[in-house]
Amino acid sequence: NKYRRDQRRFFVIRELEVLEAIEKKDYKTAVRVLQESKVLDTGYSEQLKKYSELLIDLYKKTNSQKLYLEELIDHLENYWQPDLKYVSALKSCDLQGMKWNEIIDNIIKKNRHEDFVCKLLLDEKRYEQLMEKIEKLLESIIINAFNTNVSDIHFDIHEKKVDLLIKNINDRGVVIA
């Protein structure tokens, strides 16, 4: 309808079109509008995350394995994750010649959400990288909170950090030699 075409710049109009297309099982239209929306709404992270989640669902529904894999990886590289749900989904994919460790390395490098990256490192049993990440986070907290260098603080952060990490890992049932 003319009103929708004229008001297309508003994400709500496009979201309505996507929901109607999904309801009619017109997945091709839903995917097209979502891809268009990702371009039109660049800079609106929460909207982009929502579009990405919908695309992941649609690609899975339509058995579009290559697009599903690409969208999962893009989603994990760019958006905050409350849990490891999409990592689990990625684990069950045919990686189409890609190497798991390289995918995870890219996610760790590109995702700016430290809490998610720490969960991922712990899940992947990359304890050394996790320790480095925690150390950097602690240094940043100390510098910001006390406006000083870490070396100026006279207590052993490293020992406390190791004890906390080992307790967390042991609580998950992982034995550290």
PDB file of C-alpha atoms in Angstrom:
ATOM      1  CA  ASN A   1       0.000   0.000   0.000  1.00  0.00           C
ATOM      2  CA  LYS A   2       1.052   3.574  -0.668  1.00  0.00           C
ATOM      3  CA  TYR A   3       1.318   4.601   3.002  1.00  0.00           C
ATOM      4  CA  ARG A   4       3.818   1.818   3.724  1.00  0.00           C
ATOM      5  CA  ARG A   5       5.920   2.650   0.667  1.00  0.00           C
ATOM      6  CA  ASP A   6       5.999   6.331   1.652  1.00  0.00           C
ATOM      7  CA  GLN A   7       6.898   5.546   5.278  1.00  0.00           C
ATOM      8  CA  ARG A   8       9.435   2.790   4.548  1.00  0.00           C
ATOM      9  CA  ARG A   9      12.225   4.700   6.271  1.00  0.00           C
ATOM     10  CA  PHE A  10      10.608   3.870   9.640  1.00  0.00           C
ATOM     11  CA  PHE A  11      11.708   0.491  10.995  1.00  0.00           C
ATOM     12  CA  VAL A  12       8.256  -0.211  12.469  1.00  0.00           C
ATOM     13  CA  ILE A  13       6.730  -0.259   8.985  1.00  0.00           C
ATOM     14  CA  ARG A  14       9.344  -2.749   7.785  1.00  0.00           C
ATOM     15  CA  GLU A  15       8.992  -4.878  10.924  1.00  0.00           C
ATOM     16  CA  LEU A  16       5.261  -5.100  10.285  1.00  0.00           C
ATOM     17  CA  GLU A  17       5.971  -6.230   6.723  1.00  0.00           C
ATOM     18  CA  VAL A  18       8.395  -8.886   8.006  1.00  0.00           C
ATOM     19  CA  LEU A  19       5.909 -10.215  10.572  1.00  0.00           C
ATOM     20  CA  GLU A  20       3.139 -10.378   7.971  1.00  0.00           C
ATOM     21  CA  ALA A  21       5.439 -12.180   5.529  1.00  0.00           C
ATOM     22  CA  ILE A  22       6.445 -14.719   8.189  1.00  0.00           C
ATOM     23  CA  GLU A  23       2.810 -15.258   9.109  1.00  0.00           C
ATOM     24  CA  LYS A  24       2.054 -16.001   5.434  1.00  0.00           C
ATOM     25  CA  LYS A  25       5.178 -18.217   5.278  1.00  0.00           C
ATOM     26  CA  ASP A  26       6.562 -15.877   2.613  1.00  0.00           C
ATOM     27  CA  TYR A  27      10.100 -16.281   3.937  1.00  0.00           C
ATOM     28  CA  LYS A  28      11.723 -14.891   0.800  1.00  0.00           C
ATOM     29  CA  THR A  29      10.016 -11.516   1.332  1.00  0.00           C
ATOM     30  CA  ALA A  30      10.798 -11.557   5.059  1.00  0.00           C
ATOM     31  CA  VAL A  31      14.491 -12.185   4.352  1.00  0.00           C
ATOM     32  CA  ARG A  32      14.590  -9.476   1.673  1.00  0.00           C
ATOM     33  CA  VAL A  33      13.032  -6.872   4.000  1.00  0.00           C
ATOM     34  CA  LEU A  34      15.314  -7.864   6.889  1.00  0.00           C
ATOM     35  CA  GLN A  35      18.408  -7.575   4.697  1.00  0.00           C
ATOM     36  CA  GLU A  36      17.193  -4.193   3.460  1.00  0.00           C
ATOM     37  CA  SER A  37      16.551  -3.131   7.063  1.00  0.00           C
ATOM     38  CA  LYS A  38      20.082  -4.067   8.093  1.00  0.00           C
ATOM     39  CA  VAL A  39      21.341  -1.579   5.500  1.00  0.00           C
ATOM     40  CA  LEU A  40      18.786   1.157   6.273  1.00  0.00           C
ATOM     41  CA  ASP A  41      19.226   0.948  10.050  1.00  0.00           C
ATOM     42  CA  THR A  42      23.023   0.838  10.187  1.00  0.00           C
ATOM     43  CA  GLY A  43      24.077   2.383  13.473  1.00  0.00           C
ATOM     44  CA  TYR A  44      21.065   1.144  15.457  1.00  0.00           C
ATOM     45  CA  SER A  45      22.654  -1.815  17.188  1.00  0.00           C
ATOM     46  CA  GLU A  46      19.565  -3.132  18.990  1.00  0.00           C
ATOM     47  CA  GLN A  47      17.531  -3.121  15.763  1.00  0.00           C
ATOM     48  CA  LEU A  48      20.350  -4.798  13.848  1.00  0.00           C
ATOM     49  CA  LYS A  49      20.612  -7.484  16.526  1.00  0.00           C
ATOM     50  CA  LYS A  50      16.872  -8.145  16.271  1.00  0.00           C
ATOM     51  CA  TYR A  51      17.076  -8.393  12.461  1.00  0.00           C
ATOM     52  CA  SER A  52      20.015 -10.763  12.746  1.00  0.00           C
ATOM     53  CA  GLU A  53      18.121 -13.043  15.155  1.00  0.00           C
ATOM     54  CA  LEU A  54      15.140 -13.133  12.804  1.00  0.00           C
ATOM     55  CA  LEU A  55      17.406 -13.899   9.837  1.00  0.00           C
ATOM     56  CA  ILE A  56      19.050 -16.739  11.785  1.00  0.00           C
ATOM     57  CA  ASP A  57      15.606 -18.239  12.444  1.00  0.00           C
ATOM     58  CA  LEU A  58      14.510 -17.814   8.831  1.00  0.00           C
ATOM     59  CA  TYR A  59      17.707 -19.256   7.358  1.00  0.00           C
ATOM     60  CA  LYS A  60      17.356 -22.261   9.632  1.00  0.00           C
ATOM     61  CA  LYS A  61      13.671 -22.676   8.700  1.00  0.00           C
ATOM     62  CA  THR A  62      14.442 -22.493   4.980  1.00  0.00           C
ATOM     63  CA  ASN A  63      17.474 -24.764   5.303  1.00  0.00           C
ATOM     64  CA  SER A  64      19.775 -22.068   3.858  1.00  0.00           C
ATOM     65  CA  GLN A  65      22.878 -23.554   5.480  1.00  0.00           C
ATOM     66  CA  LYS A  66      25.501 -21.175   4.066  1.00  0.00           C
ATOM     67  CA  LEU A  67      23.490 -18.044   4.942  1.00  0.00           C
ATOM     68  CA  TYR A  68      22.604 -19.534   8.347  1.00  0.00           C
ATOM     69  CA  LEU A  69      26.279 -20.131   9.123  1.00  0.00           C
ATOM     70  CA  GLU A  70      27.312 -16.656   7.912  1.00  0.00           C
ATOM     71  CA  GLU A  71      24.578 -14.924   9.934  1.00  0.00           C
ATOM     72  CA  LEU A  72      25.388 -16.925  13.074  1.00  0.00           C
ATOM     73  CA  ILE A  73      29.059 -15.952  12.840  1.00  0.00           C
ATOM     74  CA  ASP A  74      28.212 -12.307  12.116  1.00  0.00           C
ATOM     75  CA  HIS A  75      25.793 -12.271  15.056  1.00  0.00           C
ATOM     76  CA  LEU A  76      28.364 -13.715  17.442  1.00  0.00           C
ATOM     77  CA  GLU A  77      31.052 -11.313  16.250  1.00  0.00           C
ATOM     78  CA  ASN A  78      28.942  -8.178  16.581  1.00  0.00           C
ATOM     79  CA  TYR A  79      26.295  -8.385  19.294  1.00  0.00           C
ATOM     80  CA  TRP A  80      26.051  -8.924  23.019  1.00  0.00           C
ATOM     81  CA  GLN A  81      24.979 -12.443  23.918  1.00  0.00           C
ATOM     82  CA  PRO A  82      23.184 -13.185  27.204  1.00  0.00           C
ATOM     83  CA  ASP A  83      24.201 -16.838  26.902  1.00  0.00           C
ATOM     84  CA  LEU A  84      25.920 -19.300  24.583  1.00  0.00           C
ATOM     85  CA  LYS A  85      22.775 -20.315  22.655  1.00  0.00           C
ATOM     86  CA  TYR A  86      24.116 -19.163  19.298  1.00  0.00           C
ATOM     87  CA  VAL A  87      27.523 -20.711  20.006  1.00  0.00           C
ATOM     88  CA  SER A  88      25.728 -24.030  20.536  1.00  0.00           C
ATOM     89  CA  ALA A  89      23.858 -23.511  17.269  1.00  0.00           C
ATOM     90  CA  LEU A  90      27.161 -22.811  15.526  1.00  0.00           C
ATOM     91  CA  LYS A  91      28.678 -25.995  16.959  1.00  0.00           C
ATOM     92  CA  SER A  92      25.963 -28.031  15.254  1.00  0.00           C
ATOM     93  CA  CYS A  93      26.626 -26.484  11.818  1.00  0.00           C
ATOM     94  CA  ASP A  94      28.544 -27.827   8.874  1.00  0.00           C
ATOM     95  CA  LEU A  95      31.405 -25.312   8.949  1.00  0.00           C
ATOM     96  CA  GLN A  96      31.862 -25.645   5.185  1.00  0.00           C
ATOM     97  CA  GLY A  97      35.629 -25.938   5.338  1.00  0.00           C
ATOM     98  CA  MET A  98      36.161 -23.277   7.994  1.00  0.00           C
ATOM     99  CA  LYS A  99      38.182 -24.148  11.082  1.00  0.00           C
ATOM    100  CA  TRP A 100      36.424 -23.971  14.459  1.00  0.00           C
ATOM    101  CA  ASN A 101      39.376 -22.348  16.256  1.00  0.00           C
ATOM    102  CA  GLU A 102      39.650 -19.626  13.605  1.00  0.00           C
ATOM    103  CA  ILE A 103      35.936 -18.861  13.903  1.00  0.00           C
ATOM    104  CA  ILE A 104      36.210 -18.607  17.692  1.00  0.00           C
ATOM    105  CA  ASP A 105      39.381 -16.485  17.428  1.00  0.00           C
ATOM    106  CA  ASN A 106      37.521 -14.023  15.187  1.00  0.00           C
ATOM    107  CA  ILE A 107      34.535 -13.871  17.513  1.00  0.00           C
ATOM    108  CA  ILE A 108      36.833 -13.195  20.470  1.00  0.00           C
ATOM    109  CA  LYS A 109      38.724 -10.543  18.523  1.00  0.00           C
ATOM    110  CA  LYS A 110      35.659  -8.756  17.115  1.00  0.00           C
ATOM    111  CA  ASN A 111      33.038  -8.954  19.867  1.00  0.00           C
ATOM    112  CA  ARG A 112      33.448  -5.971  22.200  1.00  0.00           C
ATOM    113  CA  HIS A 113      31.245  -7.388  24.974  1.00  0.00           C
ATOM    114  CA  GLU A 114      33.745  -8.629  27.543  1.00  0.00           C
ATOM    115  CA  ASP A 115      31.277 -10.643  29.632  1.00  0.00           C
ATOM    116  CA  PHE A 116      30.244 -12.692  26.612  1.00  0.00           C
ATOM    117  CA  VAL A 117      33.854 -13.140  25.477  1.00  0.00           C
ATOM    118  CA  CYS A 118      34.782 -14.402  28.966  1.00  0.00           C
ATOM    119  CA  LYS A 119      31.884 -16.904  28.917  1.00  0.00           C
ATOM    120  CA  LEU A 120      33.011 -18.079  25.491  1.00  0.00           C
ATOM    121  CA  LEU A 121      36.647 -18.467  26.581  1.00  0.00           C
ATOM    122  CA  LEU A 122      35.553 -20.466  29.620  1.00  0.00           C
ATOM    123  CA  ASP A 123      33.244 -22.654  27.523  1.00  0.00           C
ATOM    124  CA  GLU A 124      36.053 -23.282  25.031  1.00  0.00           C
ATOM    125  CA  LYS A 125      38.413 -24.139  27.913  1.00  0.00           C
ATOM    126  CA  ARG A 126      40.817 -21.395  26.835  1.00  0.00           C
ATOM    127  CA  TYR A 127      41.853 -20.700  30.399  1.00  0.00           C
ATOM    128  CA  GLU A 128      45.080 -18.873  29.582  1.00  0.00           C
ATOM    129  CA  GLN A 129      43.279 -16.422  27.281  1.00  0.00           C
ATOM    130  CA  LEU A 130      40.569 -16.035  29.897  1.00  0.00           C
ATOM    131  CA  MET A 131      43.170 -15.171  32.537  1.00  0.00           C
ATOM    132  CA  GLU A 132      44.707 -12.564  30.204  1.00  0.00           C
ATOM    133  CA  LYS A 133      41.275 -11.068  29.515  1.00  0.00           C
ATOM    134  CA  ILE A 134      40.434 -10.911  33.230  1.00  0.00           C
ATOM    135  CA  GLU A 135      43.800  -9.328  33.989  1.00  0.00           C
ATOM    136  CA  LYS A 136      43.206  -6.607  31.366  1.00  0.00           C
ATOM    137  CA  LEU A 137      39.708  -5.992  32.711  1.00  0.00           C
ATOM    138  CA  LEU A 138      41.011  -5.710  36.280  1.00  0.00           C
ATOM    139  CA  GLU A 139      43.747  -3.324  35.187  1.00  0.00           C
ATOM    140  CA  SER A 140      41.177  -1.180  33.422  1.00  0.00           C
ATOM    141  CA  ILE A 141      38.900  -1.153  36.478  1.00  0.00           C
ATOM    142  CA  ILE A 142      41.776  -0.185  38.776  1.00  0.00           C
ATOM    143  CA  ILE A 143      42.999   2.558  36.473  1.00  0.00           C
ATOM    144  CA  ASN A 144      39.488   3.982  36.136  1.00  0.00           C
ATOM    145  CA  ALA A 145      38.500   3.608  39.787  1.00  0.00           C
ATOM    146  CA  PHE A 146      41.721   4.767  41.430  1.00  0.00           C
ATOM    147  CA  ASN A 147      43.206   6.870  38.637  1.00  0.00           C
ATOM    148  CA  THR A 148      46.518   5.078  39.056  1.00  0.00           C
ATOM    149  CA  ASN A 149      48.692   2.420  37.441  1.00  0.00           C
ATOM    150  CA  VAL A 150      48.225  -1.181  38.490  1.00  0.00           C
ATOM    151  CA  SER A 151      51.878  -1.394  39.547  1.00  0.00           C
ATOM    152  CA  ASP A 152      51.237   1.356  42.133  1.00  0.00           C
ATOM    153  CA  ILE A 153      48.743  -0.821  44.022  1.00  0.00           C
ATOM    154  CA  HIS A 154      50.397  -2.867  46.791  1.00  0.00           C
ATOM    155  CA  PHE A 155      48.283  -6.017  46.883  1.00  0.00           C
ATOM    156  CA  ASP A 156      48.380  -9.174  44.878  1.00  0.00           C
ATOM    157  CA  ILE A 157      45.545  -8.993  42.380  1.00  0.00           C
ATOM    158  CA  HIS A 158      46.939 -11.889  40.386  1.00  0.00           C
ATOM    159  CA  GLU A 159      46.667 -14.354  43.287  1.00  0.00           C
ATOM    160  CA  LYS A 160      43.080 -13.341  44.084  1.00  0.00           C
ATOM    161  CA  LYS A 161      42.153 -13.499  40.398  1.00  0.00           C
ATOM    162  CA  VAL A 162      43.595 -17.004  40.014  1.00  0.00           C
ATOM    163  CA  ASP A 163      41.763 -18.214  43.135  1.00  0.00           C
ATOM    164  CA  LEU A 164      38.443 -16.839  41.832  1.00  0.00           C
ATOM    165  CA  LEU A 165      38.927 -18.329  38.373  1.00  0.00           C
ATOM    166  CA  ILE A 166      39.882 -21.754  39.735  1.00  0.00           C
ATOM    167  CA  LYS A 167      36.838 -21.693  42.046  1.00  0.00           C
ATOM    168  CA  ASN A 168      34.575 -20.791  39.101  1.00  0.00           C
ATOM    169  CA  ILE A 169      36.076 -23.508  36.917  1.00  0.00           C
ATOM    170  CA  ASN A 170      35.851 -26.090  39.728  1.00  0.00           C
ATOM    171  CA  ASP A 171      32.205 -25.091  40.334  1.00  0.00           C
ATOM    172  CA  ARG A 172      31.563 -26.045  36.689  1.00  0.00           C
ATOM    173  CA  GLY A 173      33.001 -29.513  37.333  1.00  0.00           C
ATOM    174  CA  VAL A 174      36.207 -29.005  35.365  1.00  0.00           C
ATOM    175  CA  VAL A 175      39.336 -30.414  36.989  1.00  0.00           C
ATOM    176  CA  ILE A 176      42.503 -28.389  36.613  1.00  0.00           C
ATOM    177  CA  ALA A 177      45.730 -30.337  36.906  1.00  0.00           C
TER     178      ALA A 177
END
